[in-house]
Coordinates of C-alpha atoms and ligand atoms in Angstrom, one line a residue:
M1 CA 21.4 -23.4 -1.1
K2 CA 17.8 -22.4 -2.1
V3 CA 15.8 -24.9 -4.2
Y4 CA 12.6 -24.1 -6.0
R5 CA 10.4 -27.1 -6.9
V6 CA 8.0 -26.9 -9.9
T7 CA 6.2 -29.8 -11.7
E8 CA 7.5 -30.5 -15.2
K9 CA 4.1 -29.4 -16.5
K10 CA 4.3 -26.1 -14.8
W11 CA 7.9 -25.7 -16.0
T12 CA 6.7 -26.0 -19.7
E13 CA 4.3 -23.2 -18.9
Y14 CA 7.2 -21.1 -17.5
V15 CA 9.2 -21.8 -20.6
A16 CA 6.3 -20.5 -22.7
E17 CA 6.4 -17.3 -20.5
I18 CA 10.2 -17.0 -21.0
L19 CA 9.7 -17.2 -24.8
K20 CA 7.7 -13.9 -24.7
E21 CA 10.8 -12.0 -23.8
F22 CA 13.8 -14.2 -24.6
K23 CA 15.3 -16.3 -27.3
V24 CA 15.5 -19.8 -25.8
F25 CA 17.9 -22.6 -26.9
A26 CA 17.8 -26.1 -25.5
P27 CA 18.9 -29.6 -26.3
V28 CA 16.6 -31.6 -28.6
K29 CA 16.9 -35.2 -29.5
K30 CA 18.4 -36.2 -32.8
E31 CA 18.7 -39.6 -34.4
N32 CA 21.9 -40.6 -32.5
S33 CA 22.6 -37.6 -30.4
T34 CA 21.2 -34.4 -28.9
D35 CA 21.9 -30.9 -30.0
F36 CA 20.9 -27.3 -29.1
E37 CA 18.1 -25.8 -31.1
E38 CA 16.2 -22.5 -30.9
I39 CA 12.9 -23.3 -29.1
T40 CA 9.5 -22.0 -30.2
V41 CA 6.3 -22.6 -28.4
E42 CA 5.5 -25.6 -30.7
K43 CA 8.9 -27.1 -29.8
I44 CA 8.8 -26.8 -26.0
G45 CA 7.7 -30.5 -25.8
S46 CA 10.8 -31.6 -27.7
I47 CA 13.3 -30.2 -25.1
Y48 CA 15.3 -33.2 -24.0
Y49 CA 17.0 -32.8 -20.6
E50 CA 17.8 -36.4 -20.1
G51 CA 20.4 -36.9 -22.9
T52 CA 24.1 -36.6 -22.8
T53 CA 26.1 -33.5 -23.8
P54 CA 24.7 -31.8 -26.9
S55 CA 26.9 -32.1 -30.0
T56 CA 27.4 -28.3 -30.2
P57 CA 29.6 -27.0 -27.3
L58 CA 28.3 -24.1 -25.2
K59 CA 31.2 -21.9 -26.4
A60 CA 29.5 -21.5 -29.8
F61 CA 27.0 -19.1 -28.0
F62 CA 29.6 -16.8 -26.7
F63 CA 32.3 -17.3 -29.3
P64 CA 30.4 -18.1 -32.5
V65 CA 32.0 -19.8 -35.5
K66 CA 32.0 -16.5 -37.3
E67 CA 31.3 -13.1 -35.8
N68 CA 31.6 -9.5 -37.1
V69 CA 33.5 -7.8 -34.3
V70 CA 32.6 -4.3 -35.5
A71 CA 28.8 -4.9 -35.8
T72 CA 26.7 -2.5 -33.7
E73 CA 23.3 -4.2 -33.7
Q74 CA 21.7 -4.8 -30.2
K75 CA 22.0 -8.4 -29.0
Q76 CA 18.7 -10.1 -27.9
A77 CA 18.6 -11.5 -24.4
R78 CA 18.5 -15.2 -24.4
V79 CA 18.2 -18.2 -22.2
I80 CA 20.1 -21.5 -22.7
L81 CA 18.6 -24.5 -21.1
G82 CA 20.1 -27.9 -20.4
V83 CA 23.8 -27.2 -20.2
S84 CA 26.1 -30.0 -19.0
N85 CA 28.9 -29.4 -16.5
C86 CA 31.6 -30.3 -18.9
D87 CA 30.5 -27.3 -21.0
L88 CA 30.1 -25.0 -17.9
A89 CA 33.6 -25.9 -16.6
A90 CA 35.1 -24.7 -19.9
L91 CA 34.0 -21.2 -18.9
D92 CA 36.7 -21.1 -16.2
L93 CA 39.3 -21.0 -19.0
L94 CA 37.3 -19.0 -21.6
D95 CA 36.2 -16.3 -19.1
N96 CA 39.8 -16.0 -17.9
I97 CA 41.1 -15.6 -21.5
Y98 CA 38.4 -13.3 -22.9
L99 CA 37.3 -11.3 -19.8
G100 CA 40.2 -11.4 -17.4
G101 CA 43.8 -10.3 -17.6
D102 CA 45.1 -7.5 -19.9
F103 CA 42.6 -7.9 -22.6
M104 CA 38.8 -8.0 -22.7
D105 CA 36.9 -9.3 -25.8
H106 CA 33.8 -7.0 -26.0
C107 CA 31.9 -9.4 -28.2
Y108 CA 32.4 -12.3 -25.9
K109 CA 31.5 -10.1 -22.9
E110 CA 28.3 -8.9 -24.6
N111 CA 27.3 -12.4 -25.5
R112 CA 27.9 -13.6 -21.9
D113 CA 26.1 -10.6 -20.4
H114 CA 22.9 -11.2 -22.6
T115 CA 22.6 -14.9 -21.6
I116 CA 21.0 -16.7 -18.7
I117 CA 22.4 -20.2 -18.4
F118 CA 20.5 -23.2 -16.9
G119 CA 22.9 -26.0 -16.0
K120 CA 21.5 -29.6 -15.8
D121 CA 22.4 -32.9 -14.1
C122 CA 23.6 -35.5 -16.5
D123 CA 21.2 -38.4 -16.5
D124 CA 22.9 -40.4 -19.2
L125 CA 26.5 -41.3 -20.2
K126 CA 28.3 -41.7 -23.4
E127 CA 31.1 -44.2 -23.4
T128 CA 33.5 -41.3 -24.0
C129 CA 32.3 -39.1 -21.1
H130 CA 35.1 -38.7 -18.5
C131 CA 34.6 -35.4 -16.6
T132 CA 35.3 -37.0 -13.3
S133 CA 38.9 -37.9 -14.5
Y134 CA 39.7 -34.2 -14.0
G135 CA 37.9 -33.7 -10.8
L136 CA 34.6 -32.4 -12.3
T137 CA 31.1 -33.6 -11.5
P138 CA 28.3 -34.7 -13.8
Y139 CA 26.1 -31.9 -12.2
C140 CA 26.8 -28.2 -11.8
E141 CA 27.6 -26.1 -8.7
K142 CA 29.0 -23.0 -10.5
N143 CA 29.4 -21.2 -13.8
C144 CA 25.6 -21.1 -14.5
D145 CA 22.8 -18.9 -13.2
I146 CA 20.4 -21.7 -12.3
S147 CA 21.1 -25.4 -11.9
M148 CA 18.2 -27.8 -12.8
S149 CA 17.7 -31.3 -11.7
V150 CA 14.7 -33.3 -13.1
S151 CA 13.3 -36.1 -11.1
D152 CA 9.9 -37.9 -10.6
G153 CA 7.9 -35.3 -12.6
Y154 CA 9.5 -32.3 -10.9
C155 CA 12.1 -29.8 -11.8
Y156 CA 14.3 -28.6 -8.9
L157 CA 15.8 -25.2 -9.7
S158 CA 18.7 -23.8 -7.7
P159 CA 19.8 -20.3 -8.4
L160 CA 23.6 -20.1 -8.4
S161 CA 23.9 -16.4 -9.3
E162 CA 22.1 -13.1 -8.5
K163 CA 20.9 -13.0 -12.1
G164 CA 19.5 -16.5 -11.6
E165 CA 17.8 -15.5 -8.3
T166 CA 16.2 -12.5 -10.0
F167 CA 15.1 -14.6 -13.0
L168 CA 13.3 -17.2 -10.9
G169 CA 11.8 -14.4 -8.8
Q170 CA 9.5 -13.5 -11.7
F171 CA 7.6 -16.8 -11.4
K172 CA 6.5 -16.0 -7.8
I173 CA 6.9 -19.7 -6.8
N174 CA 4.9 -20.4 -3.7
D175 CA 6.9 -20.5 -0.4
N176 CA 5.9 -24.0 0.3
E177 CA 7.7 -25.1 -2.9
V178 CA 11.0 -23.6 -1.7
F179 CA 13.5 -25.8 0.1
D180 CA 17.0 -25.3 1.5
C181 CA 18.5 -28.4 -0.1
L182 CA 17.9 -30.9 -2.9
P183 CA 15.8 -34.0 -2.2
E184 CA 17.8 -37.1 -1.2
K185 CA 16.6 -38.9 -4.4
V186 CA 18.3 -36.2 -6.5
I187 CA 21.5 -36.3 -4.4
Q188 CA 21.6 -40.2 -4.7
K189 CA 21.1 -40.0 -8.5
R190 CA 24.1 -37.5 -8.8
T191 CA 26.3 -39.7 -6.6
A192 CA 25.4 -42.8 -8.7
M193 CA 26.2 -41.0 -11.9
A194 CA 29.6 -39.8 -10.6
A195 CA 30.4 -43.4 -9.5
N196 CA 29.4 -44.8 -12.9
L197 CA 31.7 -42.3 -14.6
Q198 CA 34.6 -43.2 -12.2
S199 CA 34.3 -46.9 -12.8
Q200 CA 33.9 -46.4 -16.6
N201 CA 37.1 -44.4 -16.7
I202 CA 39.2 -46.1 -14.0
N203 CA 42.2 -46.3 -16.4
I204 CA 42.3 -42.6 -17.5
P205 CA 45.2 -40.7 -15.9
D206 CA 44.3 -37.6 -14.0
E207 CA 45.6 -34.2 -15.1
K208 CA 48.9 -34.3 -13.3
A209 CA 49.8 -37.8 -14.7
S210 CA 48.5 -36.8 -18.1
R211 CA 50.8 -33.7 -18.2
K212 CA 53.8 -35.8 -17.3
G213 CA 53.1 -38.3 -20.0
I214 CA 52.5 -35.6 -22.7
E215 CA 55.7 -33.7 -21.7
K216 CA 57.8 -36.7 -22.6
E217 CA 59.3 -36.6 -26.1
N218 CA 57.8 -39.9 -27.4
K219 CA 58.2 -38.9 -31.1
E220 CA 57.4 -42.4 -32.3
L221 CA 54.1 -42.4 -30.4
W222 CA 52.9 -39.0 -31.8
K223 CA 54.0 -40.0 -35.4
R224 CA 52.0 -43.2 -35.1
H225 CA 48.8 -41.6 -33.9
A226 CA 49.2 -38.7 -36.3
S227 CA 49.3 -41.2 -39.2
T228 CA 45.5 -41.3 -39.3
C229 CA 44.9 -37.5 -38.7
V230 CA 43.6 -35.7 -41.8
S231 CA 44.0 -32.2 -40.2
C232 CA 40.2 -31.6 -40.4
G233 CA 40.2 -29.6 -37.1
A234 CA 37.0 -31.2 -35.9
C235 CA 38.6 -32.0 -32.6
S236 CA 39.2 -28.3 -31.9
M237 CA 35.9 -27.0 -33.4
I238 CA 33.8 -29.3 -31.2
C239 CA 35.9 -28.8 -28.1
P240 CA 34.3 -26.6 -25.4
T241 CA 37.6 -25.1 -24.4
C242 CA 39.3 -24.5 -27.8
H243 CA 39.3 -20.7 -28.4
C244 CA 41.7 -20.0 -31.3
F245 CA 40.5 -17.6 -34.0
L246 CA 41.6 -15.7 -37.1
L247 CA 40.7 -12.0 -37.5
I248 CA 39.8 -11.3 -41.2
D249 CA 39.3 -8.0 -42.8
L250 CA 36.5 -8.0 -45.3
K251 CA 35.1 -5.3 -47.6
D252 CA 33.0 -2.4 -46.2
F253 CA 35.1 -2.4 -43.0
E254 CA 33.7 -5.7 -41.9
K255 CA 36.1 -7.5 -39.4
V256 CA 35.3 -11.1 -38.8
K257 CA 36.5 -13.4 -36.0
N258 CA 36.5 -16.9 -37.4
W259 CA 37.4 -20.2 -35.5
D260 CA 40.8 -21.5 -36.2
A261 CA 42.4 -24.8 -35.1
C262 CA 46.0 -25.9 -34.4
Q263 CA 45.5 -29.0 -36.4
F264 CA 45.2 -27.0 -39.6
A265 CA 48.3 -26.8 -41.8
G266 CA 49.6 -23.2 -41.6
F267 CA 48.1 -22.5 -38.1
S268 CA 51.4 -21.3 -36.8
R269 CA 53.0 -20.1 -40.1
V270 CA 54.7 -16.8 -39.9
A271 CA 56.4 -14.3 -42.2
A272 CA 58.8 -15.9 -44.8
G273 CA 56.8 -19.1 -44.6
E274 CA 58.5 -20.4 -41.4
D275 CA 56.3 -22.8 -39.5
P276 CA 57.2 -24.5 -36.2
L277 CA 54.3 -26.8 -36.5
M278 CA 54.7 -27.9 -40.1
K279 CA 54.8 -31.5 -39.3
L280 CA 51.4 -33.1 -38.5
Y281 CA 52.7 -35.1 -35.5
D282 CA 54.1 -31.9 -34.0
R283 CA 50.7 -30.3 -34.4
L284 CA 49.0 -33.3 -32.8
K285 CA 51.3 -33.2 -29.8
F286 CA 50.9 -29.4 -29.6
R287 CA 47.2 -29.8 -29.0
Y288 CA 47.8 -32.0 -26.0
L289 CA 50.5 -29.7 -24.7
C290 CA 48.1 -26.8 -25.1
K291 CA 45.4 -28.5 -23.0
F292 CA 47.5 -30.1 -20.3
V293 CA 50.5 -27.9 -20.0
Y294 CA 50.3 -24.5 -21.6
K295 CA 46.8 -23.4 -20.5
P296 CA 47.2 -24.6 -16.9
D297 CA 50.5 -22.7 -16.7
M298 CA 49.2 -19.5 -18.3
F299 CA 45.6 -19.4 -17.1
N300 CA 45.5 -21.8 -14.2
A301 CA 42.8 -23.9 -15.9
L302 CA 43.0 -27.2 -17.6
A303 CA 41.8 -27.0 -21.2
C304 CA 40.0 -30.4 -21.1
T305 CA 36.8 -31.0 -19.3
G306 CA 36.4 -34.6 -20.3
C307 CA 33.4 -34.1 -22.6
G308 CA 34.6 -36.8 -25.0
R309 CA 33.5 -34.9 -28.0
C310 CA 36.9 -34.9 -29.8
I311 CA 36.9 -38.7 -29.5
D312 CA 33.5 -39.0 -31.0
A313 CA 34.2 -36.6 -33.8
C314 CA 37.7 -37.8 -35.0
I315 CA 37.5 -39.4 -38.4
G316 CA 41.0 -40.6 -37.9
K317 CA 39.8 -42.6 -34.9
I318 CA 42.3 -41.0 -32.6
N319 CA 41.2 -41.5 -29.1
K320 CA 42.6 -38.8 -26.8
N321 CA 42.4 -41.0 -23.8
E322 CA 44.2 -43.9 -25.4
V323 CA 47.0 -41.6 -26.6
I324 CA 47.4 -40.2 -23.0
V325 CA 47.3 -43.7 -21.4
E326 CA 50.0 -44.8 -23.9
A327 CA 52.0 -41.6 -23.3
C328 CA 51.9 -42.1 -19.6
G329 CA 53.0 -45.7 -19.9
Q330 CA 56.1 -45.0 -21.9
G331 CA 59.5 -44.2 -20.5
Ligands
SF4_401 S1 44.3 -27.1 -28.6 FE1 44.8 -25.9 -30.5 S2 42.9 -25.0 -31.3 FE2 42.6 -25.7 -29.1 S3 43.0 -23.8 -28.0 FE3 44.9 -25.0 -28.0 S4 46.0 -24.2 -29.8 FE4 43.9 -23.5 -30.0
SF4_402 S1 39.9 -32.2 -25.4 FE1 38.3 -33.5 -26.1 S2 37.5 -34.4 -24.2 FE2 38.7 -32.6 -23.6 S3 37.2 -30.9 -23.5 FE3 38.1 -30.9 -25.6 S4 36.7 -32.1 -26.8 FE4 36.2 -32.6 -24.7
SF4_403 S1 39.5 -34.7 -35.5 FE1 41.1 -36.3 -35.7 S2 41.6 -36.3 -37.9 FE2 40.6 -34.3 -37.5 S3 42.3 -32.9 -37.0 FE3 41.5 -33.8 -35.0 S4 42.9 -35.5 -34.6 FE4 43.1 -35.0 -36.8

């Protein structure tokens, strides 16, 4: 692996250079969270690489909340900085659905093609972060163009794609700042973060055990947890892997793709008003089946990356991990 080292100060100069040609989005610190914002020269200093996963999932860049699928305007090239691995891992599923198989979504493809992604090491944990429960790491080794680790005043940039290699090439970084591996200090930091996640989440079942638990009938359990669900759909909107949408025809031949969620009443309603997911507790269980059973069977990818956002966002205080622990423990 090739690793380019630049000082943090130099890196801010490079970001200013990038801004001349690209739109740049990066995490910025908010009161109790971080979120992606469009960066201007004045805002470069507020980019926050150290925080936990930004509130908005990466999918929103490729599969926006609302998108006119017949629009013809040219997309501007963009760079997204500071993406966590739980968001990058979701691309295994989304790319498979929207780029692979029998059908390709041209909007998703264009959005992907126009974007350079910088992954980052997670340096901080929320109590709901649990990527390691599903075999993921709190740092990235794929699904981004450049992986970035910040340590001791330096940024370590590792190209993970041809696009990433070409992109870094423009900075003409001196040969004596190019290494063939990350420094020991960064590797130790990564290992310590993974160990912290594992010990924080020691009781969370892995994907196989979760699947088994969710597949049991357990009607009483789903009814009880669904009793506080208000069908707001936040758990799906904020999830990096959820990808359901409605296609709506508007006037002047506008055709809009709009996010949908299986927790909404009417999500599965068909002609004559029939609805297999009419009951809220069936919809709640369906969400878990989608993530741990249907998507792995159909696309060979788990539809949960352990980002913890659905737990943070649920106003019904439904904790996905507590539901699964309980489902696994019941006969
Ligand atoms: S969990 Fe629900 S909203 Fe998310 S992808 Fe599955 S069916 Fe769609
Ligand atoms: S189901 Fe929840 S924890 Fe899993 S990826 Fe979606 S939002 Fe994150
Ligand atoms: S976020 Fe919570 S309350 Fe809202 S639909 Fe999801 S489970 Fe129900």
